[in-house]
PDB file of C-alpha atoms and ligand atoms in Angstrom:
ATOM      1  CA  MET A   1     -18.294  -4.675  28.628  1.00 37.00           C
ATOM      2  CA  GLY A   2     -19.242  -3.107  25.372  1.00 40.00           C
ATOM      3  CA  SER A   3     -21.441  -0.691  23.913  1.00 42.00           C
ATOM      4  CA  LEU A   4     -24.323  -2.249  24.673  1.00 43.00           C
ATOM      5  CA  THR A   5     -27.983  -0.851  24.514  1.00 44.00           C
ATOM      6  CA  PRO A   6     -31.107  -2.721  25.019  1.00 42.00           C
ATOM      7  CA  GLY A   7     -33.476  -1.557  24.717  1.00 41.00           C
ATOM      8  CA  PHE A   8     -33.300   0.969  22.295  1.00 44.00           C
ATOM      9  CA  HIS A   9     -33.954  -0.994  19.249  1.00 44.00           C
ATOM     10  CA  GLY A  10     -37.272   0.514  17.410  1.00 46.00           C
ATOM     11  CA  ARG A  11     -36.764   3.267  19.313  1.00 46.00           C
ATOM     12  CA  PRO A  12     -38.339   6.657  17.426  1.00 49.00           C
ATOM     13  CA  ARG A  13     -35.649   8.676  16.438  1.00 51.00           C
ATOM     14  CA  PRO A  14     -36.552  12.473  15.113  1.00 48.00           C
ATOM     15  CA  GLN A  15     -35.697  11.598  11.266  1.00 51.00           C
ATOM     16  CA  GLY A  16     -32.173  12.499  10.443  1.00 48.00           C
ATOM     17  CA  VAL A  17     -30.811  13.688  14.237  1.00 59.00           C
ATOM     18  CA  ALA A  18     -28.259  10.286  13.724  1.00 85.00           C
ATOM     19  CA  LEU A  19     -28.089   9.744  10.340  1.00 95.00           C
ATOM     20  CA  PRO A  20     -23.948  10.150   9.065  1.00 96.00           C
ATOM     21  CA  PRO A  21     -24.123  12.912   5.746  1.00 96.00           C
ATOM     22  CA  GLY A  22     -24.792  11.242   2.601  1.00 96.00           C
ATOM     23  CA  GLN A  23     -26.875   8.387   4.031  1.00 96.00           C
ATOM     24  CA  TYR A  24     -31.432   7.211   3.768  1.00 96.00           C
ATOM     25  CA  VAL A  25     -33.017   5.424   6.074  1.00 95.00           C
ATOM     26  CA  THR A  26     -33.949   1.784   4.947  1.00 95.00           C
ATOM     27  CA  GLU A  27     -35.965  -0.864   7.279  1.00 93.00           C
ATOM     28  CA  ASP A  28     -35.254  -3.562   4.454  1.00 92.00           C
ATOM     29  CA  PHE A  29     -31.501  -4.987   5.018  1.00 93.00           C
ATOM     30  CA  PRO A  30     -30.452  -4.929   1.406  1.00 92.00           C
ATOM     31  CA  VAL A  31     -27.320  -7.633  -0.063  1.00 91.00           C
ATOM     32  CA  LEU A  32     -24.760  -6.033  -1.569  1.00 87.00           C
ATOM     33  CA  SER A  33     -21.951  -9.303  -2.494  1.00 86.00           C
ATOM     34  CA  ALA A  34     -18.650  -9.498  -3.891  1.00 90.00           C
ATOM     35  CA  GLY A  35     -19.357 -12.887  -5.674  1.00 93.00           C
ATOM     36  CA  PRO A  36     -21.205 -15.811  -4.470  1.00 94.00           C
ATOM     37  CA  THR A  37     -22.524 -16.540  -1.024  1.00 95.00           C
ATOM     38  CA  PRO A  38     -19.847 -19.245   0.194  1.00 96.00           C
ATOM     39  CA  ARG A  39     -21.539 -22.067   2.114  1.00 95.00           C
ATOM     40  CA  VAL A  40     -20.042 -22.545   5.413  1.00 97.00           C
ATOM     41  CA  ASP A  41     -21.227 -25.829   7.575  1.00 97.00           C
ATOM     42  CA  THR A  42     -20.432 -24.533  12.130  1.00 98.00           C
ATOM     43  CA  ALA A  43     -18.943 -28.205  11.562  1.00 98.00           C
ATOM     44  CA  THR A  44     -15.929 -27.491   9.717  1.00 98.00           C
ATOM     45  CA  TRP A  45     -16.387 -23.053  10.450  1.00 98.00           C
ATOM     46  CA  GLN A  46     -12.765 -21.824  12.523  1.00 98.00           C
ATOM     47  CA  LEU A  47     -11.303 -18.576  13.658  1.00 98.00           C
ATOM     48  CA  ASP A  48      -7.548 -17.730  13.317  1.00 98.00           C
ATOM     49  CA  VAL A  49      -5.532 -14.754  14.623  1.00 98.00           C
ATOM     50  CA  VAL A  50      -2.716 -14.285  13.412  1.00 98.00           C
ATOM     51  CA  THR A  51       0.007 -11.918  14.889  1.00 98.00           C
ATOM     52  CA  GLU A  52       2.434  -9.821  13.384  1.00 98.00           C
ATOM     53  CA  THR A  53       5.190 -12.829  15.093  1.00 97.00           C
ATOM     54  CA  GLY A  54       2.916 -15.827  12.688  1.00 97.00           C
ATOM     55  CA  ALA A  55       1.630 -17.182  15.384  1.00 98.00           C
ATOM     56  CA  THR A  56      -1.744 -17.921  15.324  1.00 98.00           C
ATOM     57  CA  HIS A  57      -5.414 -18.034  17.762  1.00 98.00           C
ATOM     58  CA  SER A  58      -8.094 -20.868  16.303  1.00 98.00           C
ATOM     59  CA  TRP A  59     -11.332 -20.749  17.533  1.00 98.00           C
ATOM     60  CA  SER A  60     -13.853 -23.468  16.020  1.00 98.00           C
ATOM     61  CA  TRP A  61     -17.516 -22.669  16.072  1.00 98.00           C
ATOM     62  CA  ALA A  62     -17.773 -24.530  20.323  1.00 98.00           C
ATOM     63  CA  ASP A  63     -14.827 -22.491  21.195  1.00 98.00           C
ATOM     64  CA  LEU A  64     -16.626 -19.081  19.715  1.00 98.00           C
ATOM     65  CA  MET A  65     -20.314 -20.744  21.995  1.00 98.00           C
ATOM     66  CA  ARG A  66     -18.441 -21.089  24.593  1.00 98.00           C
ATOM     67  CA  LEU A  67     -17.242 -17.132  25.469  1.00 98.00           C
ATOM     68  CA  ASP A  68     -19.211 -14.754  26.925  1.00 98.00           C
ATOM     69  CA  GLN A  69     -22.493 -13.941  24.407  1.00 98.00           C
ATOM     70  CA  GLU A  70     -22.611  -9.499  23.788  1.00 98.00           C
ATOM     71  CA  GLU A  71     -26.307  -8.549  22.346  1.00 98.00           C
ATOM     72  CA  PRO A  72     -25.281  -5.066  20.290  1.00 98.00           C
ATOM     73  CA  THR A  73     -27.808  -3.086  18.990  1.00 97.00           C
ATOM     74  CA  VAL A  74     -27.262  -0.684  16.347  1.00 97.00           C
ATOM     75  CA  ASP A  75     -27.075   1.047  12.912  1.00 97.00           C
ATOM     76  CA  LEU A  76     -25.880   0.007  10.372  1.00 97.00           C
ATOM     77  CA  HIS A  77     -24.252   2.796   7.852  1.00 97.00           C
ATOM     78  CA  CYS A  78     -22.676   1.245   3.976  1.00 96.00           C
ATOM     79  CA  VAL A  79     -21.181   3.270   1.897  1.00 96.00           C
ATOM     80  CA  THR A  80     -23.340   3.199  -1.354  1.00 94.00           C
ATOM     81  CA  ARG A  81     -25.912   5.245   0.907  1.00 95.00           C
ATOM     82  CA  TRP A  82     -28.333   3.261   3.094  1.00 96.00           C
ATOM     83  CA  SER A  83     -28.702   3.540   6.158  1.00 97.00           C
ATOM     84  CA  LYS A  84     -30.652   1.112   8.803  1.00 96.00           C
ATOM     85  CA  PHE A  85     -30.858   2.476  12.104  1.00 96.00           C
ATOM     86  CA  GLY A  86     -31.291  -0.228  15.415  1.00 95.00           C
ATOM     87  CA  THR A  87     -29.670  -3.184  13.953  1.00 97.00           C
ATOM     88  CA  SER A  88     -29.723  -6.101  17.135  1.00 98.00           C
ATOM     89  CA  TRP A  89     -26.944  -9.291  17.292  1.00 98.00           C
ATOM     90  CA  ARG A  90     -25.732 -11.826  19.088  1.00 98.00           C
ATOM     91  CA  GLY A  91     -22.032 -12.413  19.434  1.00 98.00           C
ATOM     92  CA  VAL A  92     -18.842 -12.492  21.209  1.00 98.00           C
ATOM     93  CA  SER A  93     -16.909  -8.546  21.461  1.00 98.00           C
ATOM     94  CA  LEU A  94     -13.425  -8.528  19.655  1.00 98.00           C
ATOM     95  CA  ASP A  95     -11.799  -7.068  23.271  1.00 98.00           C
ATOM     96  CA  THR A  96     -13.283 -11.510  24.800  1.00 98.00           C
ATOM     97  CA  LEU A  97     -11.112 -12.581  20.700  1.00 97.00           C
ATOM     98  CA  LEU A  98      -8.375 -10.663  22.214  1.00 97.00           C
ATOM     99  CA  ALA A  99      -7.752 -11.136  25.824  1.00 97.00           C
ATOM    100  CA  ASP A 100      -5.235 -13.418  25.444  1.00 93.00           C
ATOM    101  CA  VAL A 101      -3.631 -12.370  22.147  1.00 97.00           C
ATOM    102  CA  ALA A 102      -0.114 -10.012  22.733  1.00 96.00           C
ATOM    103  CA  SER A 103       0.438  -7.914  19.742  1.00 96.00           C
ATOM    104  CA  ALA A 104       2.209  -4.744  19.295  1.00 97.00           C
ATOM    105  CA  ALA A 105       0.255  -4.391  16.140  1.00 98.00           C
ATOM    106  CA  ASP A 106      -1.642  -0.886  14.432  1.00 98.00           C
ATOM    107  CA  PHE A 107      -3.317  -2.206  12.208  1.00 98.00           C
ATOM    108  CA  ALA A 108      -5.319  -4.942  11.564  1.00 98.00           C
ATOM    109  CA  LEU A 109      -6.848  -7.574   8.180  1.00 98.00           C
ATOM    110  CA  VAL A 110     -10.126  -8.794   7.939  1.00 98.00           C
ATOM    111  CA  GLY A 111     -10.414 -12.410   6.312  1.00 98.00           C
ATOM    112  CA  ALA A 112     -13.544 -14.195   4.711  1.00 98.00           C
ATOM    113  CA  TYR A 113     -14.664 -17.350   3.571  1.00 98.00           C
ATOM    114  CA  GLY A 114     -14.947 -16.741  -1.060  1.00 96.00           C
ATOM    115  CA  GLY A 115     -11.183 -14.233  -0.030  1.00 96.00           C
ATOM    116  CA  TYR A 116     -13.253 -10.955   0.768  1.00 97.00           C
ATOM    117  CA  THR A 117     -10.374  -9.030   3.063  1.00 98.00           C
ATOM    118  CA  THR A 118     -10.635  -5.223   4.650  1.00 98.00           C
ATOM    119  CA  ASN A 119      -8.593  -3.474   6.799  1.00 98.00           C
ATOM    120  CA  LEU A 120      -9.014  -1.462   9.332  1.00 98.00           C
ATOM    121  CA  PRO A 121      -6.801  -0.015  12.716  1.00 98.00           C
ATOM    122  CA  LEU A 122      -7.051  -2.527  15.477  1.00 98.00           C
ATOM    123  CA  ALA A 123      -7.288  -0.044  17.760  1.00 98.00           C
ATOM    124  CA  ASP A 124     -10.921  -0.132  16.734  1.00 98.00           C
ATOM    125  CA  LEU A 125     -12.489  -4.027  16.970  1.00 98.00           C
ATOM    126  CA  LEU A 126     -11.638  -3.451  20.343  1.00 98.00           C
ATOM    127  CA  GLY A 127     -13.095  -0.951  23.033  1.00 98.00           C
ATOM    128  CA  GLY A 128     -16.842  -2.856  22.656  1.00 98.00           C
ATOM    129  CA  LYS A 129     -16.785  -1.739  19.437  1.00 97.00           C
ATOM    130  CA  ALA A 130     -16.434  -4.672  17.648  1.00 98.00           C
ATOM    131  CA  TRP A 131     -18.099  -7.814  17.592  1.00 98.00           C
ATOM    132  CA  ILE A 132     -18.422 -11.917  15.625  1.00 98.00           C
ATOM    133  CA  VAL A 133     -21.413 -12.150  15.710  1.00 98.00           C
ATOM    134  CA  HIS A 134     -23.643 -14.738  14.724  1.00 98.00           C
ATOM    135  CA  THR A 135     -27.397 -14.160  15.400  1.00 98.00           C
ATOM    136  CA  TYR A 136     -29.311 -11.362  13.514  1.00 98.00           C
ATOM    137  CA  ASP A 137     -32.645 -10.307  14.939  1.00 97.00           C
ATOM    138  CA  GLY A 138     -33.032 -13.514  16.744  1.00 97.00           C
ATOM    139  CA  ALA A 139     -32.593 -15.630  14.801  1.00 98.00           C
ATOM    140  CA  PRO A 140     -28.641 -17.030  12.894  1.00 98.00           C
ATOM    141  CA  LEU A 141     -27.091 -14.518  10.602  1.00 98.00           C
ATOM    142  CA  HIS A 142     -28.486 -16.486   7.080  1.00 97.00           C
ATOM    143  CA  PRO A 143     -25.736 -16.877   4.989  1.00 97.00           C
ATOM    144  CA  VAL A 144     -26.436 -13.692   2.279  1.00 96.00           C
ATOM    145  CA  HIS A 145     -26.247 -11.121   5.906  1.00 97.00           C
ATOM    146  CA  GLY A 146     -22.745 -13.494   5.980  1.00 97.00           C
ATOM    147  CA  GLY A 147     -23.731 -16.230   8.093  1.00 97.00           C
ATOM    148  CA  PRO A 148     -22.674 -18.303   9.626  1.00 98.00           C
ATOM    149  CA  ALA A 149     -20.268 -15.345  11.734  1.00 98.00           C
ATOM    150  CA  ARG A 150     -18.702 -11.854   9.840  1.00 98.00           C
ATOM    151  CA  LEU A 151     -17.357  -8.699  11.720  1.00 98.00           C
ATOM    152  CA  LEU A 152     -19.146  -5.893  12.889  1.00 98.00           C
ATOM    153  CA  VAL A 153     -17.956  -3.427  12.638  1.00 98.00           C
ATOM    154  CA  PRO A 154     -20.889  -0.873  13.428  1.00 98.00           C
ATOM    155  CA  HIS A 155     -18.926   2.596  13.927  1.00 98.00           C
ATOM    156  CA  LEU A 156     -17.965   2.204  10.331  1.00 98.00           C
ATOM    157  CA  TYR A 157     -18.945   2.133   6.711  1.00 98.00           C
ATOM    158  CA  LEU A 158     -20.376  -1.459   6.839  1.00 97.00           C
ATOM    159  CA  TRP A 159     -18.417  -2.671   3.891  1.00 97.00           C
ATOM    160  CA  LYS A 160     -15.599  -3.091   7.376  1.00 98.00           C
ATOM    161  CA  SER A 161     -18.153  -5.247   8.681  1.00 98.00           C
ATOM    162  CA  ALA A 162     -16.685  -8.150   6.346  1.00 98.00           C
ATOM    163  CA  LYS A 163     -19.459 -10.805   6.075  1.00 97.00           C
ATOM    164  CA  TRP A 164     -17.913 -14.632   6.272  1.00 98.00           C
ATOM    165  CA  VAL A 165     -15.364 -13.692   8.966  1.00 98.00           C
ATOM    166  CA  ARG A 166     -12.288 -16.418   8.364  1.00 98.00           C
ATOM    167  CA  SER A 167      -9.181 -14.766   8.954  1.00 98.00           C
ATOM    168  CA  ILE A 168      -7.607 -11.481  12.052  1.00 98.00           C
ATOM    169  CA  ARG A 169      -4.508 -10.891  10.536  1.00 98.00           C
ATOM    170  CA  LEU A 170      -2.115  -8.001  13.127  1.00 98.00           C
ATOM    171  CA  MET A 171       0.447  -6.180  11.330  1.00 98.00           C
ATOM    172  CA  VAL A 172       2.262  -3.299  12.363  1.00 98.00           C
ATOM    173  CA  GLN A 173       2.058  -2.143   8.760  1.00 97.00           C
ATOM    174  CA  ASP A 174      -1.736  -0.705   7.503  1.00 97.00           C
ATOM    175  CA  SER A 175      -2.099  -3.581   4.113  1.00 97.00           C
ATOM    176  CA  PRO A 176      -5.311  -2.411   2.267  1.00 98.00           C
ATOM    177  CA  GLY A 177      -8.495  -4.695   1.512  1.00 98.00           C
ATOM    178  CA  PHE A 178     -10.458  -5.583  -1.419  1.00 97.00           C
ATOM    179  CA  TRP A 179     -12.098  -2.261  -1.818  1.00 97.00           C
ATOM    180  CA  GLU A 180      -9.192  -0.171  -0.229  1.00 98.00           C
ATOM    181  CA  GLN A 181      -6.863  -1.098  -2.539  1.00 97.00           C
ATOM    182  CA  LEU A 182      -9.136   0.544  -5.446  1.00 96.00           C
ATOM    183  CA  GLY A 183      -9.869   3.749  -3.793  1.00 96.00           C
ATOM    184  CA  TYR A 184     -11.421   2.625  -0.766  1.00 97.00           C
ATOM    185  CA  HIS A 185     -11.150   4.694   2.173  1.00 97.00           C
ATOM    186  CA  ASP A 186      -8.373   3.228   4.393  1.00 97.00           C
ATOM    187  CA  TYR A 187     -10.042   3.966   7.973  1.00 98.00           C
ATOM    188  CA  GLY A 188     -14.306   4.954   6.197  1.00 98.00           C
ATOM    189  CA  ASP A 189     -15.950   6.945   9.129  1.00 98.00           C
ATOM    190  CA  PRO A 190     -19.626   7.609   7.677  1.00 98.00           C
ATOM    191  CA  TRP A 191     -19.873  10.549  10.099  1.00 97.00           C
ATOM    192  CA  ARG A 192     -16.808  12.631   7.782  1.00 97.00           C
ATOM    193  CA  GLU A 193     -18.140  10.829   4.464  1.00 97.00           C
ATOM    194  CA  GLN A 194     -14.800   8.549   4.363  1.00 98.00           C
ATOM    195  CA  ARG A 195     -15.690   7.348   1.317  1.00 97.00           C
ATOM    196  CA  TYR A 196     -13.146   7.187  -1.108  1.00 97.00           C
ATOM    197  CA  GLN A 197      -8.882   7.123  -0.740  1.00 94.00           C
ATOM    198  CA  GLY A 198      -8.819  12.308   0.185  1.00 92.00           C
ATOM    199  CA  ASP A 199     -11.713  11.841   1.862  1.00 93.00           C
TER     200      ASP A 199
ATOM    201  CA  MET B   1      14.751   3.234 -31.456  1.00 54.00           C
ATOM    202  CA  GLN B   2      18.862   2.915 -31.082  1.00 58.00           C
ATOM    203  CA  ASP B   3      21.256   5.209 -29.682  1.00 63.00           C
ATOM    204  CA  THR B   4      24.378   6.595 -30.952  1.00 70.00           C
ATOM    205  CA  THR B   5      27.007   3.120 -30.022  1.00 73.00           C
ATOM    206  CA  GLY B   6      23.359   1.281 -32.180  1.00 74.00           C
ATOM    207  CA  ALA B   7      22.505  -0.442 -29.520  1.00 78.00           C
ATOM    208  CA  GLN B   8      18.079   0.037 -28.750  1.00 78.00           C
ATOM    209  CA  THR B   9      17.027   2.184 -26.115  1.00 83.00           C
ATOM    210  CA  HIS B  10      14.052   2.415 -24.884  1.00 86.00           C
ATOM    211  CA  GLU B  11      10.935   4.901 -25.393  1.00 86.00           C
ATOM    212  CA  ASP B  12       9.002   6.313 -22.370  1.00 87.00           C
ATOM    213  CA  GLY B  13       5.379   5.959 -22.306  1.00 84.00           C
ATOM    214  CA  ASN B  14       3.934   8.043 -25.601  1.00 87.00           C
ATOM    215  CA  ALA B  15       4.639   5.714 -27.628  1.00 87.00           C
ATOM    216  CA  LEU B  16       1.745   3.801 -26.024  1.00 85.00           C
ATOM    217  CA  ALA B  17      -0.394   6.314 -26.731  1.00 86.00           C
ATOM    218  CA  GLY B  18      -1.379   5.272 -29.427  1.00 85.00           C
ATOM    219  CA  PRO B  19      -1.534   0.513 -30.382  1.00 82.00           C
ATOM    220  CA  LEU B  20      -3.519   1.514 -26.697  1.00 82.00           C
ATOM    221  CA  SER B  21      -6.637   3.776 -27.216  1.00 85.00           C
ATOM    222  CA  ALA B  22      -6.788   1.013 -30.604  1.00 80.00           C
ATOM    223  CA  VAL B  23      -6.940  -1.856 -27.408  1.00 79.00           C
ATOM    224  CA  PHE B  24      -8.932   0.570 -25.022  1.00 82.00           C
ATOM    225  CA  ALA B  25     -11.535   1.195 -27.670  1.00 85.00           C
ATOM    226  CA  HIS B  26     -12.366  -2.183 -28.425  1.00 84.00           C
ATOM    227  CA  ASP B  27     -15.257  -3.447 -27.419  1.00 88.00           C
ATOM    228  CA  MET B  28     -14.541  -5.401 -24.246  1.00 88.00           C
ATOM    229  CA  THR B  29     -17.252  -7.330 -23.698  1.00 90.00           C
ATOM    230  CA  THR B  30     -16.493  -9.173 -27.119  1.00 91.00           C
ATOM    231  CA  ALA B  31     -12.648  -9.864 -25.350  1.00 93.00           C
ATOM    232  CA  VAL B  32     -11.284 -13.177 -24.544  1.00 95.00           C
ATOM    233  CA  GLY B  33     -10.151 -13.432 -20.846  1.00 96.00           C
ATOM    234  CA  ARG B  34      -8.118 -15.879 -19.208  1.00 98.00           C
ATOM    235  CA  CYS B  35      -8.828 -16.316 -16.158  1.00 98.00           C
ATOM    236  CA  LEU B  36      -4.869 -16.343 -14.206  1.00 98.00           C
ATOM    237  CA  SER B  37      -6.602 -19.035 -11.965  1.00 98.00           C
ATOM    238  CA  CYS B  38      -8.241 -21.878 -13.836  1.00 98.00           C
ATOM    239  CA  ALA B  39      -7.122 -20.622 -17.471  1.00 98.00           C
ATOM    240  CA  ALA B  40     -10.084 -20.874 -18.459  1.00 98.00           C
ATOM    241  CA  GLU B  41     -11.246 -18.831 -21.506  1.00 97.00           C
ATOM    242  CA  ARG B  42     -14.317 -17.157 -22.478  1.00 96.00           C
ATOM    243  CA  PRO B  43     -15.156 -13.600 -23.315  1.00 94.00           C
ATOM    244  CA  LEU B  44     -15.919 -11.043 -21.175  1.00 94.00           C
ATOM    245  CA  ALA B  45     -19.104 -10.717 -22.150  1.00 93.00           C
ATOM    246  CA  GLU B  46     -20.036 -13.772 -20.649  1.00 94.00           C
ATOM    247  CA  VAL B  47     -17.890 -13.679 -17.001  1.00 95.00           C
ATOM    248  CA  SER B  48     -20.140 -12.750 -13.526  1.00 94.00           C
ATOM    249  CA  VAL B  49     -20.217  -9.831 -12.966  1.00 94.00           C
ATOM    250  CA  TRP B  50     -21.229  -8.488  -9.047  1.00 93.00           C
ATOM    251  CA  SER B  51     -22.294  -4.933  -9.607  1.00 90.00           C
ATOM    252  CA  HIS B  52     -24.404  -4.294  -6.412  1.00 86.00           C
ATOM    253  CA  GLY B  53     -22.095  -3.904  -4.256  1.00 88.00           C
ATOM    254  CA  PRO B  54     -19.466  -0.332  -3.645  1.00 92.00           C
ATOM    255  CA  GLY B  55     -17.858  -1.865  -7.224  1.00 93.00           C
ATOM    256  CA  LEU B  56     -18.325  -4.091  -9.854  1.00 94.00           C
ATOM    257  CA  VAL B  57     -16.497  -7.007  -9.306  1.00 95.00           C
ATOM    258  CA  ALA B  58     -16.175 -10.378 -12.656  1.00 95.00           C
ATOM    259  CA  ARG B  59     -15.481 -13.173 -11.580  1.00 95.00           C
ATOM    260  CA  CYS B  60     -14.726 -16.253 -13.727  1.00 96.00           C
ATOM    261  CA  PRO B  61     -17.727 -19.134 -14.094  1.00 95.00           C
ATOM    262  CA  GLY B  62     -16.443 -21.693 -13.922  1.00 96.00           C
ATOM    263  CA  CYS B  63     -14.229 -21.467 -10.554  1.00 96.00           C
ATOM    264  CA  ASP B  64     -15.078 -18.388  -9.142  1.00 95.00           C
ATOM    265  CA  ALA B  65     -12.201 -16.655  -9.142  1.00 97.00           C
ATOM    266  CA  VAL B  66     -11.985 -12.037  -9.422  1.00 97.00           C
ATOM    267  CA  LEU B  67     -11.754 -11.524 -12.852  1.00 96.00           C
ATOM    268  CA  LEU B  68     -11.810  -7.858 -12.658  1.00 95.00           C
ATOM    269  CA  ARG B  69     -12.972  -4.992 -10.458  1.00 95.00           C
ATOM    270  CA  LEU B  70     -13.295  -1.101 -10.742  1.00 94.00           C
ATOM    271  CA  VAL B  71     -14.495   1.577  -8.545  1.00 94.00           C
ATOM    272  CA  ARG B  72     -15.342   5.043  -9.751  1.00 92.00           C
ATOM    273  CA  THR B  73     -14.952   7.379  -7.293  1.00 92.00           C
ATOM    274  CA  PRO B  74     -14.239  10.909  -7.685  1.00 90.00           C
ATOM    275  CA  ARG B  75     -10.597  10.557  -8.674  1.00 90.00           C
ATOM    276  CA  GLY B  76     -11.063   8.544 -11.738  1.00 92.00           C
ATOM    277  CA  SER B  77     -11.917   5.510 -11.744  1.00 93.00           C
ATOM    278  CA  TRP B  78      -9.699   1.969 -10.415  1.00 94.00           C
ATOM    279  CA  LEU B  79      -9.208  -0.694 -12.673  1.00 94.00           C
ATOM    280  CA  ASP B  80      -7.262  -4.209 -11.681  1.00 96.00           C
ATOM    281  CA  MET B  81      -7.379  -6.877 -14.160  1.00 95.00           C
ATOM    282  CA  THR B  82      -5.146  -8.738 -12.029  1.00 96.00           C
ATOM    283  CA  GLY B  83      -6.755 -12.536 -12.162  1.00 97.00           C
ATOM    284  CA  LEU B  84      -6.359 -12.529 -16.049  1.00 97.00           C
ATOM    285  CA  SER B  85      -3.205 -13.292 -17.853  1.00 96.00           C
ATOM    286  CA  ARG B  86      -3.911 -12.119 -20.926  1.00 96.00           C
ATOM    287  CA  VAL B  87      -6.790 -10.561 -23.218  1.00 94.00           C
ATOM    288  CA  LEU B  88      -7.169 -10.988 -26.707  1.00 94.00           C
ATOM    289  CA  LEU B  89      -9.095  -7.922 -29.117  1.00 91.00           C
ATOM    290  CA  PRO B  90     -10.562 -10.428 -32.020  1.00 90.00           C
ATOM    291  CA  VAL B  91     -10.507  -8.499 -35.177  1.00 87.00           C
TER     292      VAL B  91
HETATM  293 ZN1   ZN C 201     -10.831 -19.567 -13.301  1.00 97.13          ZN
END
């Protein structure tokens, strides 16, 4: 299941080949936050998926840990122009989480502890392209990077990969999130440089 | 403005040009903003600004609510001030 590429971590690549237009490579992991870091205890952590009919599906931390775990290694592309190659994560595929959720929605609005939101097509959460991750590089995900759990949608700009993920609202119509309301792109494909509306 | 029956009518937004040019020429860091969330008032110079993300986010130091967001794009600057219920521009 999923687009796992075990052993890919650390493999050298020719410069420029896997780099989307307008990006540069960084080795460290910059922290870009729009507010204070929420401190979320796994004892009270919860993820809600709310469908377009209002049906709510909830997972506790223990529920999340009981699900099939995957270990994607992926490249990250931030709209502030840095890219980071070969990041290793552990978490649950959205295909697994949403397997029993009945919905005809085309869009999702992801919500986070602290109030952040971001929108994307539901199809981009499915098909082995997105995870709820809780482990980075073999260690529990640090709060500054979105721990205890964040969304990971690496084929889109990183602002779509909401840190401190709290909810996923499934919607028939698209609804812009925190940055999308202020001119950022509703889709955000780094390979097509979809930074802003109209790109 | 009055029409021929004496009833008041409205003008178009061009009537804002003069008054608002004075407002937006003001040094906004001395403007006193009221947080929509907790009603605290303080000069914008004292709010918390998060500037390392895709845009600027100003938050209330008291309750962390978003007061103002500013994003500069090739099309223009997007400004959201819905977190401020009012702003005083001191003389
Ligand atoms: Zn406040």
